[in-house]
PDB file of C-alpha atoms in Angstrom:
ATOM      1  CA  UNK A   1       6.715  -4.453  -3.377  1.00 84.00           C
ATOM      2  CA  UNK A   2       7.789  -1.842  -1.597  1.00 96.00           C
ATOM      3  CA  UNK A   3       5.364   0.684  -1.337  1.00 97.00           C
ATOM      4  CA  UNK A   4       6.062   4.191  -0.232  1.00 99.00           C
ATOM      5  CA  UNK A   5       3.832   7.241   0.456  1.00 99.00           C
ATOM      6  CA  UNK A   6       5.086  11.057   1.433  1.00 98.00           C
ATOM      7  CA  UNK A   7       3.877  14.639   1.443  1.00 98.00           C
ATOM      8  CA  UNK A   8       5.309  16.506  -1.541  1.00 98.00           C
ATOM      9  CA  UNK A   9       4.315  19.932  -0.615  1.00 96.00           C
ATOM     10  CA  UNK A  10       6.390  21.472  -3.404  1.00 97.00           C
ATOM     11  CA  UNK A  11       3.922  19.833  -5.510  1.00 97.00           C
ATOM     12  CA  UNK A  12       0.866  19.967  -3.356  1.00 98.00           C
ATOM     13  CA  UNK A  13       0.118  16.550  -3.209  1.00 99.00           C
ATOM     14  CA  UNK A  14       0.669  12.846  -1.480  1.00 99.00           C
ATOM     15  CA  UNK A  15       2.588  10.549  -3.946  1.00 99.00           C
ATOM     16  CA  UNK A  16       2.679   6.643  -3.436  1.00 99.00           C
ATOM     17  CA  UNK A  17       6.159   5.120  -5.192  1.00 99.00           C
ATOM     18  CA  UNK A  18       5.711   1.404  -5.899  1.00 98.00           C
ATOM     19  CA  UNK A  19       9.348  -0.152  -5.901  1.00 96.00           C
ATOM     20  CA  UNK A  20      10.837   3.830  -6.342  1.00 97.00           C
ATOM     21  CA  UNK A  21       8.852   4.611  -9.104  1.00 98.00           C
ATOM     22  CA  UNK A  22       5.917   6.935  -8.851  1.00 98.00           C
ATOM     23  CA  UNK A  23       2.754   5.216  -9.201  1.00 99.00           C
ATOM     24  CA  UNK A  24      -0.487   7.201  -8.083  1.00 99.00           C
ATOM     25  CA  UNK A  25      -0.648  10.465  -6.505  1.00 99.00           C
ATOM     26  CA  UNK A  26      -3.652  12.924  -4.588  1.00 99.00           C
ATOM     27  CA  UNK A  27      -3.366  16.468  -5.351  1.00 99.00           C
ATOM     28  CA  UNK A  28      -4.258  19.108  -2.477  1.00 99.00           C
ATOM     29  CA  UNK A  29      -4.395  22.972  -1.684  1.00 98.00           C
ATOM     30  CA  UNK A  30      -4.472  24.813   1.433  1.00 96.00           C
ATOM     31  CA  UNK A  31      -6.644  27.627   1.732  1.00 96.00           C
ATOM     32  CA  UNK A  32      -6.276  28.748   5.024  1.00 96.00           C
ATOM     33  CA  UNK A  33      -7.937  25.850   7.514  1.00 96.00           C
ATOM     34  CA  UNK A  34      -9.661  24.084   4.329  1.00 97.00           C
ATOM     35  CA  UNK A  35      -8.066  21.682   2.043  1.00 98.00           C
ATOM     36  CA  UNK A  36      -9.013  21.027  -0.898  1.00 98.00           C
ATOM     37  CA  UNK A  37      -8.249  17.876  -3.431  1.00 99.00           C
ATOM     38  CA  UNK A  38      -9.318  18.389  -6.431  1.00 98.00           C
ATOM     39  CA  UNK A  39      -7.325  15.291  -8.622  1.00 97.00           C
ATOM     40  CA  UNK A  40      -6.257  11.689  -7.831  1.00 98.00           C
ATOM     41  CA  UNK A  41      -4.294   9.834 -10.172  1.00 98.00           C
ATOM     42  CA  UNK A  42      -2.961   6.616 -10.962  1.00 99.00           C
ATOM     43  CA  UNK A  43      -0.527   5.944 -13.922  1.00 98.00           C
ATOM     44  CA  UNK A  44      -1.916   3.354 -16.341  1.00 98.00           C
ATOM     45  CA  UNK A  45       0.713   0.744 -15.638  1.00 97.00           C
ATOM     46  CA  UNK A  46      -0.177   0.602 -11.896  1.00 98.00           C
ATOM     47  CA  UNK A  47      -4.518   0.931 -12.097  1.00 98.00           C
ATOM     48  CA  UNK A  48      -6.303  -1.772 -10.455  1.00 97.00           C
ATOM     49  CA  UNK A  49      -4.138  -2.609  -7.337  1.00 96.00           C
ATOM     50  CA  UNK A  50      -5.723  -0.133  -4.930  1.00 97.00           C
ATOM     51  CA  UNK A  51      -3.039   2.357  -4.804  1.00 98.00           C
ATOM     52  CA  UNK A  52      -5.166   5.238  -5.283  1.00 98.00           C
ATOM     53  CA  UNK A  53      -7.282   4.496  -2.083  1.00 98.00           C
ATOM     54  CA  UNK A  54      -3.681   4.140  -0.112  1.00 98.00           C
ATOM     55  CA  UNK A  55      -2.652   7.501  -0.909  1.00 99.00           C
ATOM     56  CA  UNK A  56      -6.021   9.032  -0.410  1.00 99.00           C
ATOM     57  CA  UNK A  57      -6.183   7.248   2.795  1.00 98.00           C
ATOM     58  CA  UNK A  58      -2.791   8.557   4.042  1.00 99.00           C
ATOM     59  CA  UNK A  59      -3.751  12.518   2.885  1.00 99.00           C
ATOM     60  CA  UNK A  60      -6.915  11.857   4.673  1.00 98.00           C
ATOM     61  CA  UNK A  61      -5.289  10.507   7.885  1.00 98.00           C
ATOM     62  CA  UNK A  62      -2.770  13.193   7.737  1.00 98.00           C
ATOM     63  CA  UNK A  63      -5.734  16.035   7.570  1.00 97.00           C
ATOM     64  CA  UNK A  64      -7.268  14.156  10.615  1.00 96.00           C
ATOM     65  CA  UNK A  65      -4.316  14.452  12.582  1.00 97.00           C
ATOM     66  CA  UNK A  66      -3.608  17.886  11.715  1.00 96.00           C
ATOM     67  CA  UNK A  67      -5.459  20.675  13.996  1.00 94.00           C
ATOM     68  CA  UNK A  68      -4.663  23.436  11.574  1.00 95.00           C
ATOM     69  CA  UNK A  69      -7.036  21.714   8.999  1.00 95.00           C
ATOM     70  CA  UNK A  70     -10.763  22.101   9.617  1.00 95.00           C
ATOM     71  CA  UNK A  71     -12.160  20.753   6.497  1.00 96.00           C
ATOM     72  CA  UNK A  72     -11.735  19.217   3.511  1.00 98.00           C
ATOM     73  CA  UNK A  73     -13.600  20.040   0.306  1.00 97.00           C
ATOM     74  CA  UNK A  74     -13.295  16.686  -2.180  1.00 98.00           C
ATOM     75  CA  UNK A  75     -13.993  17.906  -5.485  1.00 98.00           C
ATOM     76  CA  UNK A  76     -12.250  14.908  -6.853  1.00 98.00           C
ATOM     77  CA  UNK A  77     -15.374  12.329  -7.005  1.00 98.00           C
ATOM     78  CA  UNK A  78     -12.839   9.684  -5.753  1.00 98.00           C
ATOM     79  CA  UNK A  79     -11.775  11.216  -2.791  1.00 98.00           C
ATOM     80  CA  UNK A  80     -15.675  12.289  -1.886  1.00 97.00           C
ATOM     81  CA  UNK A  81     -16.423   8.616  -2.651  1.00 97.00           C
ATOM     82  CA  UNK A  82     -13.789   7.596  -0.065  1.00 97.00           C
ATOM     83  CA  UNK A  83     -14.779   9.918   2.672  1.00 97.00           C
ATOM     84  CA  UNK A  84     -18.590   8.774   2.188  1.00 95.00           C
ATOM     85  CA  UNK A  85     -17.603   5.012   2.451  1.00 97.00           C
ATOM     86  CA  UNK A  86     -15.030   5.773   5.410  1.00 97.00           C
ATOM     87  CA  UNK A  87     -17.247   7.005   8.464  1.00 95.00           C
ATOM     88  CA  UNK A  88     -13.872   8.059   9.826  1.00 96.00           C
ATOM     89  CA  UNK A  89     -13.483  10.763   7.877  1.00 97.00           C
ATOM     90  CA  UNK A  90     -16.845  12.180   7.654  1.00 95.00           C
ATOM     91  CA  UNK A  91     -15.968  15.108  10.241  1.00 94.00           C
ATOM     92  CA  UNK A  92     -13.458  16.607   7.739  1.00 95.00           C
ATOM     93  CA  UNK A  93     -16.612  17.534   5.586  1.00 93.00           C
ATOM     94  CA  UNK A  94     -17.907  20.289   8.165  1.00 79.00           C
ATOM     95  CA  UNK A  95     -15.964  22.079  10.517  1.00 65.00           C
ATOM     96  CA  UNK A  96     -16.012  21.532  14.485  1.00 56.00           C
ATOM     97  CA  UNK A  97     -19.279  23.068  15.681  1.00 46.00           C
ATOM     98  CA  UNK A  98     -18.191  23.347  19.085  1.00 46.00           C
TER      99      UNK A  98
END
């Protein structure tokens, strides 16, 4: 099983490809220093394998490392639950107060 995750800026999403086929994606849009994450999808044939979690983690890891991103607004329930469950992502919810 070959998994590849990449950022697709043209479509505003992170994509996870499994054996060369699109299997899951997490939409995002930049609004200044804020990133809104409205939607996460795993195609029916690929559900139940933890792929959505992998693609959301990849996106959140990128946003944590990006100094231009101050905050993430998770309007997708899955992204919100992922941030809540993983303490390392919680700083993305509020801008740095320093």
